[in-house]
PDB file of C-alpha atoms in Angstrom:
ATOM      1  CA  UNK N   1       4.682  22.087 -17.351  1.00 79.00           C
ATOM      2  CA  UNK N   2       8.111  20.669 -17.186  1.00 91.00           C
ATOM      3  CA  UNK N   3       8.676  17.216 -18.850  1.00 96.00           C
ATOM      4  CA  UNK N   4       9.917  14.741 -16.217  1.00 98.00           C
ATOM      5  CA  UNK N   5      11.091  11.192 -15.978  1.00 98.00           C
ATOM      6  CA  UNK N   6      10.440   9.011 -12.777  1.00 98.00           C
ATOM      7  CA  UNK N   7      13.418   6.994 -11.755  1.00 98.00           C
ATOM      8  CA  UNK N   8      13.719   4.228  -9.045  1.00 98.00           C
ATOM      9  CA  UNK N   9      16.818   2.931  -7.139  1.00 97.00           C
ATOM     10  CA  UNK N  10      17.888  -0.794  -6.574  1.00 94.00           C
ATOM     11  CA  UNK N  11      19.649  -2.667  -3.973  1.00 89.00           C
ATOM     12  CA  UNK N  12      22.094  -0.724  -2.022  1.00 84.00           C
ATOM     13  CA  UNK N  13      19.628   2.152  -1.230  1.00 81.00           C
ATOM     14  CA  UNK N  14      18.122   0.281   1.770  1.00 90.00           C
ATOM     15  CA  UNK N  15      18.492   1.553   5.218  1.00 92.00           C
ATOM     16  CA  UNK N  16      16.699   0.887   8.621  1.00 96.00           C
ATOM     17  CA  UNK N  17      14.071   3.622   9.083  1.00 96.00           C
ATOM     18  CA  UNK N  18      13.338   4.253   5.362  1.00 97.00           C
ATOM     19  CA  UNK N  19       9.806   5.208   4.739  1.00 97.00           C
ATOM     20  CA  UNK N  20       9.195   5.997   8.455  1.00 98.00           C
ATOM     21  CA  UNK N  21       8.506   9.680   7.734  1.00 98.00           C
ATOM     22  CA  UNK N  22       5.844   8.689   5.093  1.00 98.00           C
ATOM     23  CA  UNK N  23       4.365   6.160   7.460  1.00 98.00           C
ATOM     24  CA  UNK N  24       3.927   8.733  10.376  1.00 98.00           C
ATOM     25  CA  UNK N  25       2.572  11.396   8.239  1.00 98.00           C
ATOM     26  CA  UNK N  26       0.464   9.844   5.364  1.00 97.00           C
ATOM     27  CA  UNK N  27      -2.373   7.297   5.323  1.00 98.00           C
ATOM     28  CA  UNK N  28      -1.542   6.098   1.884  1.00 98.00           C
ATOM     29  CA  UNK N  29       1.795   4.878   3.342  1.00 98.00           C
ATOM     30  CA  UNK N  30       0.028   3.184   6.351  1.00 98.00           C
ATOM     31  CA  UNK N  31      -2.375   1.422   4.127  1.00 98.00           C
ATOM     32  CA  UNK N  32       0.334   0.252   1.552  1.00 98.00           C
ATOM     33  CA  UNK N  33       2.579  -1.200   4.310  1.00 98.00           C
ATOM     34  CA  UNK N  34      -0.353  -2.831   6.108  1.00 98.00           C
ATOM     35  CA  UNK N  35      -1.547  -4.565   2.701  1.00 98.00           C
ATOM     36  CA  UNK N  36       2.041  -5.640   1.882  1.00 98.00           C
ATOM     37  CA  UNK N  37       2.499  -7.070   5.236  1.00 98.00           C
ATOM     38  CA  UNK N  38      -0.750  -9.056   4.929  1.00 98.00           C
ATOM     39  CA  UNK N  39       0.206 -10.154   1.306  1.00 97.00           C
ATOM     40  CA  UNK N  40       3.647 -11.679   2.229  1.00 96.00           C
ATOM     41  CA  UNK N  41       3.132 -12.654   5.843  1.00 96.00           C
ATOM     42  CA  UNK N  42       6.110 -10.194   6.684  1.00 95.00           C
ATOM     43  CA  UNK N  43       5.844  -7.467   9.321  1.00 97.00           C
ATOM     44  CA  UNK N  44       6.992  -4.684   7.160  1.00 98.00           C
ATOM     45  CA  UNK N  45       6.822  -2.136  10.087  1.00 97.00           C
ATOM     46  CA  UNK N  46       9.489  -4.227  11.848  1.00 97.00           C
ATOM     47  CA  UNK N  47      11.493  -4.751   8.691  1.00 97.00           C
ATOM     48  CA  UNK N  48      11.594  -1.259   7.714  1.00 97.00           C
ATOM     49  CA  UNK N  49      11.659   0.608  11.114  1.00 97.00           C
ATOM     50  CA  UNK N  50      13.354  -1.687  13.678  1.00 96.00           C
ATOM     51  CA  UNK N  51      16.899  -2.975  13.716  1.00 94.00           C
ATOM     52  CA  UNK N  52      17.104  -6.431  12.230  1.00 94.00           C
ATOM     53  CA  UNK N  53      19.299  -8.545   9.968  1.00 91.00           C
ATOM     54  CA  UNK N  54      16.540  -9.501   7.496  1.00 92.00           C
ATOM     55  CA  UNK N  55      16.769  -6.231   5.660  1.00 92.00           C
ATOM     56  CA  UNK N  56      20.315  -7.131   4.283  1.00 90.00           C
ATOM     57  CA  UNK N  57      18.913 -10.493   2.889  1.00 91.00           C
ATOM     58  CA  UNK N  58      18.026 -10.047  -0.722  1.00 92.00           C
ATOM     59  CA  UNK N  59      14.694 -11.728  -0.630  1.00 94.00           C
ATOM     60  CA  UNK N  60      13.620  -9.184   1.956  1.00 95.00           C
ATOM     61  CA  UNK N  61      15.735  -6.308   0.695  1.00 95.00           C
ATOM     62  CA  UNK N  62      14.094  -6.205  -2.692  1.00 96.00           C
ATOM     63  CA  UNK N  63      10.475  -6.009  -1.525  1.00 97.00           C
ATOM     64  CA  UNK N  64      11.294  -3.495   1.105  1.00 97.00           C
ATOM     65  CA  UNK N  65      12.928  -1.242  -1.394  1.00 97.00           C
ATOM     66  CA  UNK N  66      10.189  -1.606  -3.935  1.00 98.00           C
ATOM     67  CA  UNK N  67       7.538  -0.849  -1.294  1.00 98.00           C
ATOM     68  CA  UNK N  68       9.131   2.327  -0.141  1.00 98.00           C
ATOM     69  CA  UNK N  69       9.678   3.535  -3.681  1.00 98.00           C
ATOM     70  CA  UNK N  70       6.085   2.662  -4.561  1.00 98.00           C
ATOM     71  CA  UNK N  71       4.815   4.635  -1.513  1.00 98.00           C
ATOM     72  CA  UNK N  72       6.911   7.595  -2.454  1.00 98.00           C
ATOM     73  CA  UNK N  73       5.535   7.473  -6.061  1.00 98.00           C
ATOM     74  CA  UNK N  74       1.992   6.987  -4.846  1.00 98.00           C
ATOM     75  CA  UNK N  75       2.021   9.942  -2.518  1.00 98.00           C
ATOM     76  CA  UNK N  76       3.617  12.055  -4.971  1.00 98.00           C
ATOM     77  CA  UNK N  77       0.871  11.124  -7.696  1.00 97.00           C
ATOM     78  CA  UNK N  78      -1.792  11.860  -4.933  1.00 97.00           C
ATOM     79  CA  UNK N  79      -0.491  15.395  -4.577  1.00 95.00           C
ATOM     80  CA  UNK N  80       0.850  16.176  -8.026  1.00 94.00           C
ATOM     81  CA  UNK N  81      -0.864  15.415 -11.332  1.00 90.00           C
ATOM     82  CA  UNK N  82       1.991  15.167 -13.548  1.00 94.00           C
ATOM     83  CA  UNK N  83       2.471  12.257 -16.089  1.00 95.00           C
ATOM     84  CA  UNK N  84       6.193  11.224 -16.717  1.00 98.00           C
ATOM     85  CA  UNK N  85       7.510  10.966 -20.278  1.00 98.00           C
ATOM     86  CA  UNK N  86       9.053   7.633 -19.224  1.00 98.00           C
ATOM     87  CA  UNK N  87      10.030   5.597 -16.202  1.00 98.00           C
ATOM     88  CA  UNK N  88      13.329   3.917 -15.463  1.00 98.00           C
ATOM     89  CA  UNK N  89      14.785   1.833 -12.598  1.00 98.00           C
ATOM     90  CA  UNK N  90      18.301   0.601 -11.708  1.00 97.00           C
ATOM     91  CA  UNK N  91      18.113  -3.205 -11.541  1.00 96.00           C
ATOM     92  CA  UNK N  92      15.406  -3.975  -9.007  1.00 97.00           C
ATOM     93  CA  UNK N  93      14.241  -0.463  -9.581  1.00 98.00           C
ATOM     94  CA  UNK N  94      12.786  -1.428 -12.989  1.00 98.00           C
ATOM     95  CA  UNK N  95      10.194  -3.405 -11.111  1.00 98.00           C
ATOM     96  CA  UNK N  96       9.294  -0.223  -9.205  1.00 98.00           C
ATOM     97  CA  UNK N  97       9.207   1.637 -12.459  1.00 98.00           C
ATOM     98  CA  UNK N  98       6.645  -0.920 -13.751  1.00 98.00           C
ATOM     99  CA  UNK N  99       4.484  -0.322 -10.723  1.00 98.00           C
ATOM    100  CA  UNK N 100       4.441   3.383 -11.591  1.00 98.00           C
ATOM    101  CA  UNK N 101       3.715   2.598 -15.223  1.00 98.00           C
ATOM    102  CA  UNK N 102       0.723   0.587 -14.463  1.00 98.00           C
ATOM    103  CA  UNK N 103       2.150  -2.540 -15.725  1.00 98.00           C
ATOM    104  CA  UNK N 104       1.900  -4.353 -12.272  1.00 98.00           C
ATOM    105  CA  UNK N 105       0.118  -3.911  -9.105  1.00 98.00           C
ATOM    106  CA  UNK N 106       2.370  -2.994  -6.207  1.00 98.00           C
ATOM    107  CA  UNK N 107       1.276  -5.943  -4.147  1.00 98.00           C
ATOM    108  CA  UNK N 108       1.963  -8.372  -6.970  1.00 98.00           C
ATOM    109  CA  UNK N 109       5.287  -6.710  -7.598  1.00 98.00           C
ATOM    110  CA  UNK N 110       6.302  -7.151  -3.956  1.00 98.00           C
ATOM    111  CA  UNK N 111       5.544 -10.770  -4.041  1.00 98.00           C
ATOM    112  CA  UNK N 112       7.377 -11.042  -7.498  1.00 98.00           C
ATOM    113  CA  UNK N 113      10.654  -9.475  -6.246  1.00 98.00           C
ATOM    114  CA  UNK N 114      10.485 -11.421  -3.041  1.00 97.00           C
ATOM    115  CA  UNK N 115      10.461 -14.562  -5.263  1.00 98.00           C
ATOM    116  CA  UNK N 116      13.155 -12.974  -7.400  1.00 97.00           C
ATOM    117  CA  UNK N 117      15.420 -12.527  -4.410  1.00 96.00           C
ATOM    118  CA  UNK N 118      15.028 -16.031  -3.318  1.00 97.00           C
ATOM    119  CA  UNK N 119      15.682 -17.385  -6.823  1.00 97.00           C
ATOM    120  CA  UNK N 120      18.830 -15.296  -7.038  1.00 97.00           C
ATOM    121  CA  UNK N 121      20.032 -16.426  -3.629  1.00 95.00           C
ATOM    122  CA  UNK N 122      19.316 -20.072  -4.530  1.00 96.00           C
ATOM    123  CA  UNK N 123      21.162 -19.812  -7.803  1.00 96.00           C
ATOM    124  CA  UNK N 124      24.353 -18.599  -5.953  1.00 95.00           C
ATOM    125  CA  UNK N 125      24.047 -20.648  -2.937  1.00 92.00           C
ATOM    126  CA  UNK N 126      27.441 -22.449  -2.136  1.00 90.00           C
ATOM    127  CA  UNK N 127      28.955 -20.980  -5.318  1.00 92.00           C
ATOM    128  CA  UNK N 128      31.043 -18.470  -3.618  1.00 93.00           C
ATOM    129  CA  UNK N 129      29.564 -15.752  -5.726  1.00 96.00           C
ATOM    130  CA  UNK N 130      30.269 -11.986  -5.195  1.00 95.00           C
ATOM    131  CA  UNK N 131      30.566  -8.530  -6.656  1.00 96.00           C
ATOM    132  CA  UNK N 132      33.213  -6.006  -6.961  1.00 97.00           C
ATOM    133  CA  UNK N 133      33.200  -2.121  -7.320  1.00 96.00           C
ATOM    134  CA  UNK N 134      35.617  -0.607  -9.645  1.00 97.00           C
ATOM    135  CA  UNK N 135      36.643   2.990 -10.001  1.00 97.00           C
ATOM    136  CA  UNK N 136      38.850   4.723 -12.466  1.00 96.00           C
ATOM    137  CA  UNK N 137      38.837   2.503 -15.565  1.00 96.00           C
ATOM    138  CA  UNK N 138      37.072   2.901 -18.880  1.00 95.00           C
ATOM    139  CA  UNK N 139      34.365   0.407 -19.880  1.00 96.00           C
ATOM    140  CA  UNK N 140      36.419  -1.029 -22.671  1.00 96.00           C
ATOM    141  CA  UNK N 141      39.266  -1.754 -20.333  1.00 96.00           C
ATOM    142  CA  UNK N 142      37.232  -3.524 -17.943  1.00 97.00           C
ATOM    143  CA  UNK N 143      35.420  -5.551 -20.647  1.00 97.00           C
ATOM    144  CA  UNK N 144      38.689  -6.611 -22.265  1.00 97.00           C
ATOM    145  CA  UNK N 145      40.145  -7.791 -19.064  1.00 97.00           C
ATOM    146  CA  UNK N 146      36.998  -9.655 -18.031  1.00 97.00           C
ATOM    147  CA  UNK N 147      36.914 -11.305 -21.458  1.00 97.00           C
ATOM    148  CA  UNK N 148      40.611 -12.345 -21.361  1.00 96.00           C
ATOM    149  CA  UNK N 149      40.124 -13.736 -17.849  1.00 97.00           C
ATOM    150  CA  UNK N 150      36.991 -15.757 -18.769  1.00 97.00           C
ATOM    151  CA  UNK N 151      39.137 -17.325 -21.487  1.00 97.00           C
ATOM    152  CA  UNK N 152      41.525 -18.363 -18.710  1.00 95.00           C
ATOM    153  CA  UNK N 153      38.562 -19.947 -16.886  1.00 96.00           C
ATOM    154  CA  UNK N 154      37.716 -17.187 -14.514  1.00 97.00           C
ATOM    155  CA  UNK N 155      34.018 -16.351 -13.970  1.00 97.00           C
ATOM    156  CA  UNK N 156      33.827 -12.558 -14.015  1.00 98.00           C
ATOM    157  CA  UNK N 157      31.505 -10.151 -15.768  1.00 98.00           C
ATOM    158  CA  UNK N 158      30.544  -6.490 -15.873  1.00 98.00           C
ATOM    159  CA  UNK N 159      27.342  -6.160 -13.914  1.00 98.00           C
ATOM    160  CA  UNK N 160      26.323  -2.514 -13.590  1.00 97.00           C
ATOM    161  CA  UNK N 161      27.399   0.428 -15.815  1.00 97.00           C
ATOM    162  CA  UNK N 162      26.690   3.164 -13.292  1.00 96.00           C
ATOM    163  CA  UNK N 163      28.537   6.080 -14.759  1.00 95.00           C
ATOM    164  CA  UNK N 164      31.925   6.950 -16.656  1.00 94.00           C
ATOM    165  CA  UNK N 165      34.770   5.333 -14.536  1.00 94.00           C
ATOM    166  CA  UNK N 166      32.498   3.378 -12.189  1.00 95.00           C
ATOM    167  CA  UNK N 167      31.465  -0.144 -12.818  1.00 96.00           C
ATOM    168  CA  UNK N 168      30.396  -3.117 -10.729  1.00 97.00           C
ATOM    169  CA  UNK N 169      31.486  -6.634 -11.512  1.00 98.00           C
ATOM    170  CA  UNK N 170      29.840  -9.979 -10.709  1.00 98.00           C
ATOM    171  CA  UNK N 171      31.189 -13.470 -10.521  1.00 97.00           C
ATOM    172  CA  UNK N 172      32.933 -15.911  -8.277  1.00 97.00           C
ATOM    173  CA  UNK N 173      34.399 -13.922  -5.202  1.00 96.00           C
ATOM    174  CA  UNK N 174      37.783 -15.772  -5.311  1.00 96.00           C
ATOM    175  CA  UNK N 175      38.144 -14.748  -9.104  1.00 97.00           C
ATOM    176  CA  UNK N 176      37.240 -11.283  -8.450  1.00 97.00           C
ATOM    177  CA  UNK N 177      39.775 -11.074  -5.567  1.00 96.00           C
ATOM    178  CA  UNK N 178      42.421 -12.542  -7.610  1.00 96.00           C
ATOM    179  CA  UNK N 179      42.019  -9.783 -10.112  1.00 97.00           C
ATOM    180  CA  UNK N 180      42.446  -6.746  -7.778  1.00 97.00           C
ATOM    181  CA  UNK N 181      45.997  -6.324  -8.763  1.00 95.00           C
ATOM    182  CA  UNK N 182      45.334  -6.724 -12.356  1.00 96.00           C
ATOM    183  CA  UNK N 183      42.724  -3.979 -12.329  1.00 97.00           C
ATOM    184  CA  UNK N 184      44.987  -1.649 -10.298  1.00 96.00           C
ATOM    185  CA  UNK N 185      47.793  -2.250 -12.629  1.00 95.00           C
ATOM    186  CA  UNK N 186      45.520  -1.167 -15.441  1.00 96.00           C
ATOM    187  CA  UNK N 187      44.838   2.121 -13.648  1.00 95.00           C
ATOM    188  CA  UNK N 188      41.894   1.424 -11.281  1.00 96.00           C
ATOM    189  CA  UNK N 189      41.789   3.807  -8.401  1.00 96.00           C
ATOM    190  CA  UNK N 190      39.815   1.403  -6.348  1.00 95.00           C
ATOM    191  CA  UNK N 191      38.867  -2.362  -6.698  1.00 96.00           C
ATOM    192  CA  UNK N 192      36.785  -3.455  -3.717  1.00 95.00           C
ATOM    193  CA  UNK N 193      35.149  -6.812  -3.320  1.00 94.00           C
ATOM    194  CA  UNK N 194      31.766  -6.149  -1.900  1.00 91.00           C
ATOM    195  CA  UNK N 195      29.980  -7.735   1.089  1.00 85.00           C
ATOM    196  CA  UNK N 196      27.532  -9.734  -1.035  1.00 84.00           C
ATOM    197  CA  UNK N 197      26.877 -13.450  -1.597  1.00 84.00           C
ATOM    198  CA  UNK N 198      24.815 -12.960  -4.794  1.00 92.00           C
ATOM    199  CA  UNK N 199      26.311 -12.200  -8.245  1.00 96.00           C
ATOM    200  CA  UNK N 200      23.704 -10.017  -9.923  1.00 96.00           C
ATOM    201  CA  UNK N 201      23.277  -9.584 -13.676  1.00 97.00           C
ATOM    202  CA  UNK N 202      25.650 -12.346 -14.908  1.00 97.00           C
ATOM    203  CA  UNK N 203      25.574 -15.985 -16.189  1.00 96.00           C
ATOM    204  CA  UNK N 204      25.576 -17.447 -12.488  1.00 97.00           C
ATOM    205  CA  UNK N 205      21.968 -16.578 -12.286  1.00 97.00           C
ATOM    206  CA  UNK N 206      20.765 -18.846 -15.384  1.00 96.00           C
ATOM    207  CA  UNK N 207      18.676 -20.931 -12.949  1.00 96.00           C
ATOM    208  CA  UNK N 208      16.929 -17.877 -11.581  1.00 97.00           C
ATOM    209  CA  UNK N 209      15.724 -16.902 -15.025  1.00 97.00           C
ATOM    210  CA  UNK N 210      13.714 -20.133 -15.459  1.00 96.00           C
ATOM    211  CA  UNK N 211      12.308 -19.946 -12.117  1.00 97.00           C
ATOM    212  CA  UNK N 212      11.228 -16.289 -12.382  1.00 97.00           C
ATOM    213  CA  UNK N 213       9.812 -16.254 -15.927  1.00 97.00           C
ATOM    214  CA  UNK N 214       6.355 -17.996 -15.015  1.00 97.00           C
ATOM    215  CA  UNK N 215       5.686 -15.438 -12.265  1.00 98.00           C
ATOM    216  CA  UNK N 216       6.512 -12.626 -14.615  1.00 98.00           C
ATOM    217  CA  UNK N 217       3.915 -13.989 -16.897  1.00 98.00           C
ATOM    218  CA  UNK N 218       1.457 -14.508 -14.046  1.00 98.00           C
ATOM    219  CA  UNK N 219       1.865 -10.901 -12.493  1.00 98.00           C
ATOM    220  CA  UNK N 220       2.634  -8.585 -15.223  1.00 98.00           C
ATOM    221  CA  UNK N 221      -0.142  -6.811 -17.161  1.00 98.00           C
ATOM    222  CA  UNK N 222      -0.669  -5.310 -20.615  1.00 97.00           C
ATOM    223  CA  UNK N 223      -1.722  -2.114 -19.138  1.00 97.00           C
ATOM    224  CA  UNK N 224       1.206   0.394 -19.670  1.00 98.00           C
ATOM    225  CA  UNK N 225       0.325   4.010 -19.141  1.00 98.00           C
ATOM    226  CA  UNK N 226       3.883   5.146 -20.049  1.00 98.00           C
ATOM    227  CA  UNK N 227       7.112   3.634 -21.618  1.00 98.00           C
ATOM    228  CA  UNK N 228       9.532   1.878 -19.279  1.00 98.00           C
ATOM    229  CA  UNK N 229      13.235   1.850 -20.148  1.00 98.00           C
ATOM    230  CA  UNK N 230      14.925  -1.498 -20.119  1.00 98.00           C
ATOM    231  CA  UNK N 231      17.986  -2.076 -18.209  1.00 98.00           C
ATOM    232  CA  UNK N 232      19.196  -4.622 -20.856  1.00 98.00           C
ATOM    233  CA  UNK N 233      18.688  -2.446 -23.906  1.00 98.00           C
ATOM    234  CA  UNK N 234      18.533   1.080 -22.680  1.00 98.00           C
ATOM    235  CA  UNK N 235      15.570   1.401 -24.910  1.00 97.00           C
ATOM    236  CA  UNK N 236      11.700   1.878 -24.175  1.00 98.00           C
ATOM    237  CA  UNK N 237       9.160  -1.035 -24.105  1.00 98.00           C
ATOM    238  CA  UNK N 238       5.514  -0.919 -23.320  1.00 98.00           C
ATOM    239  CA  UNK N 239       4.056  -4.451 -23.618  1.00 98.00           C
ATOM    240  CA  UNK N 240       3.728  -7.374 -21.288  1.00 98.00           C
ATOM    241  CA  UNK N 241       5.479  -9.663 -23.791  1.00 98.00           C
ATOM    242  CA  UNK N 242       8.564  -7.411 -24.043  1.00 98.00           C
ATOM    243  CA  UNK N 243       8.619  -7.000 -20.189  1.00 98.00           C
ATOM    244  CA  UNK N 244       8.773 -10.657 -19.548  1.00 98.00           C
ATOM    245  CA  UNK N 245      11.700 -11.182 -22.093  1.00 98.00           C
ATOM    246  CA  UNK N 246      13.581  -8.202 -20.920  1.00 98.00           C
ATOM    247  CA  UNK N 247      13.077  -8.787 -17.192  1.00 98.00           C
ATOM    248  CA  UNK N 248      14.171 -12.292 -17.718  1.00 98.00           C
ATOM    249  CA  UNK N 249      17.325 -11.261 -19.585  1.00 98.00           C
ATOM    250  CA  UNK N 250      18.048  -8.606 -16.986  1.00 98.00           C
ATOM    251  CA  UNK N 251      18.939 -11.206 -14.457  1.00 98.00           C
ATOM    252  CA  UNK N 252      22.026 -12.365 -16.597  1.00 98.00           C
ATOM    253  CA  UNK N 253      22.925  -9.080 -18.404  1.00 98.00           C
ATOM    254  CA  UNK N 254      24.506  -5.991 -17.208  1.00 98.00           C
ATOM    255  CA  UNK N 255      22.455  -2.917 -16.115  1.00 98.00           C
ATOM    256  CA  UNK N 256      22.923  -0.158 -18.728  1.00 98.00           C
ATOM    257  CA  UNK N 257      21.955   2.619 -16.316  1.00 98.00           C
ATOM    258  CA  UNK N 258      24.459   5.211 -17.626  1.00 97.00           C
ATOM    259  CA  UNK N 259      23.385   4.364 -21.196  1.00 97.00           C
ATOM    260  CA  UNK N 260      19.688   4.749 -20.363  1.00 98.00           C
ATOM    261  CA  UNK N 261      20.189   8.234 -18.901  1.00 98.00           C
ATOM    262  CA  UNK N 262      22.221   9.320 -21.802  1.00 97.00           C
ATOM    263  CA  UNK N 263      19.900   8.000 -24.464  1.00 95.00           C
ATOM    264  CA  UNK N 264      16.783   9.605 -22.974  1.00 95.00           C
ATOM    265  CA  UNK N 265      17.952  12.881 -21.352  1.00 95.00           C
ATOM    266  CA  UNK N 266      16.984  14.947 -24.332  1.00 96.00           C
ATOM    267  CA  UNK N 267      13.365  13.944 -23.989  1.00 96.00           C
ATOM    268  CA  UNK N 268      12.968  15.564 -20.644  1.00 97.00           C
ATOM    269  CA  UNK N 269      13.706  18.666 -18.487  1.00 97.00           C
ATOM    270  CA  UNK N 270      14.467  16.846 -15.295  1.00 97.00           C
ATOM    271  CA  UNK N 271      14.431  13.474 -13.469  1.00 98.00           C
ATOM    272  CA  UNK N 272      12.591  12.664 -10.137  1.00 98.00           C
ATOM    273  CA  UNK N 273      13.943   9.844  -7.998  1.00 98.00           C
ATOM    274  CA  UNK N 274      11.504   7.910  -5.687  1.00 98.00           C
ATOM    275  CA  UNK N 275      12.602   5.935  -2.708  1.00 97.00           C
ATOM    276  CA  UNK N 276      15.215   6.006   0.103  1.00 96.00           C
ATOM    277  CA  UNK N 277      18.231   8.172  -0.289  1.00 93.00           C
ATOM    278  CA  UNK N 278      19.676   9.852  -3.341  1.00 96.00           C
ATOM    279  CA  UNK N 279      21.723   7.134  -4.962  1.00 95.00           C
ATOM    280  CA  UNK N 280      20.628   7.749  -8.491  1.00 97.00           C
ATOM    281  CA  UNK N 281      20.598  11.621  -7.910  1.00 97.00           C
ATOM    282  CA  UNK N 282      24.356  11.076  -7.054  1.00 96.00           C
ATOM    283  CA  UNK N 283      24.970   9.139 -10.121  1.00 96.00           C
ATOM    284  CA  UNK N 284      23.131  11.544 -12.443  1.00 97.00           C
ATOM    285  CA  UNK N 285      25.228  14.474 -11.362  1.00 97.00           C
ATOM    286  CA  UNK N 286      28.108  12.667 -13.013  1.00 96.00           C
ATOM    287  CA  UNK N 287      26.114  11.556 -15.999  1.00 97.00           C
ATOM    288  CA  UNK N 288      23.850  14.424 -17.124  1.00 97.00           C
ATOM    289  CA  UNK N 289      23.494  18.066 -16.883  1.00 96.00           C
ATOM    290  CA  UNK N 290      19.722  17.680 -16.268  1.00 96.00           C
ATOM    291  CA  UNK N 291      18.650  18.120 -12.766  1.00 97.00           C
ATOM    292  CA  UNK N 292      17.450  15.315 -10.514  1.00 98.00           C
ATOM    293  CA  UNK N 293      14.846  15.859  -7.745  1.00 98.00           C
ATOM    294  CA  UNK N 294      14.052  13.280  -5.182  1.00 98.00           C
ATOM    295  CA  UNK N 295      11.201  12.138  -3.142  1.00 98.00           C
ATOM    296  CA  UNK N 296      12.375  10.238  -0.031  1.00 98.00           C
ATOM    297  CA  UNK N 297      10.363  11.750   2.862  1.00 98.00           C
ATOM    298  CA  UNK N 298       7.628  14.374   3.249  1.00 98.00           C
ATOM    299  CA  UNK N 299      10.090  17.251   3.177  1.00 98.00           C
ATOM    300  CA  UNK N 300      11.702  16.299  -0.061  1.00 98.00           C
ATOM    301  CA  UNK N 301       8.245  15.695  -1.525  1.00 98.00           C
ATOM    302  CA  UNK N 302       7.121  19.120  -0.842  1.00 97.00           C
ATOM    303  CA  UNK N 303      10.425  20.659  -2.307  1.00 97.00           C
ATOM    304  CA  UNK N 304       9.925  18.636  -5.424  1.00 97.00           C
ATOM    305  CA  UNK N 305       6.376  19.885  -5.807  1.00 96.00           C
ATOM    306  CA  UNK N 306       7.474  23.332  -5.247  1.00 95.00           C
ATOM    307  CA  UNK N 307      10.394  23.042  -7.784  1.00 95.00           C
ATOM    308  CA  UNK N 308       7.938  21.693 -10.440  1.00 95.00           C
ATOM    309  CA  UNK N 309       5.517  24.625  -9.908  1.00 89.00           C
ATOM    310  CA  UNK N 310       8.231  27.229 -10.404  1.00 82.00           C
TER     311      UNK N 310
END
């Protein structure tokens, strides 16, 4: 049997209609969506399947993405008895990974990330926070520019290490905008301020850490069935105590996605992405030679199971 890792996407993978094929064709999906709606008092059928503005708000985006990823993983587990070598998520996706690892019930996780989204939004409210996508610069170049600009009083930090030549920055939107020419002069092919009002994975979220930590303690379990890879360290952990510390630190530290894939690729034969779209599959093509399969609907589920049985 092939050795696999389960991976889970974060914010940015959301789309109206995600999970609809699972819902229409599988009772597990119907039950999970019904229970999630009851737990949070949110109509997830409307949030996921009907045009609305709520899905773009982080406190709703996060539980929606986690729910769809957890549905995809649950249906896969129901049809295919294969245990991963480890699980890994990108930012929010680390919580989906913990559901898969048995370290938190999916309903508790949905409530937890709903609160996480609120705390992140509250921390950035009125601050003029934002994020920027950068393409074409080395990590070291970006880190040096950000460090120098922080000495000048600007609030800018690397937030997501996605792949070589692609980083996302977080900070104050005006400060990020003021550095567009600086990054382009340094050789950036693209420097685009994103349409976001939250600055993820940077010091602007300090207040969110203190608000989130008690809920991590309340909801997380010491029942890991498999190692989870930390976004903060790119290393494995498997205890509740570690999870509380690492998920708290994750809010104010960059996501080391690229580092995580590279540090663990030798342990497995392939990756399987669970959730809407193929965001991580696309990144992995640029990071590793190991294949990435995906489970985003019933068709891709069957193709992935077929590939595993070859």
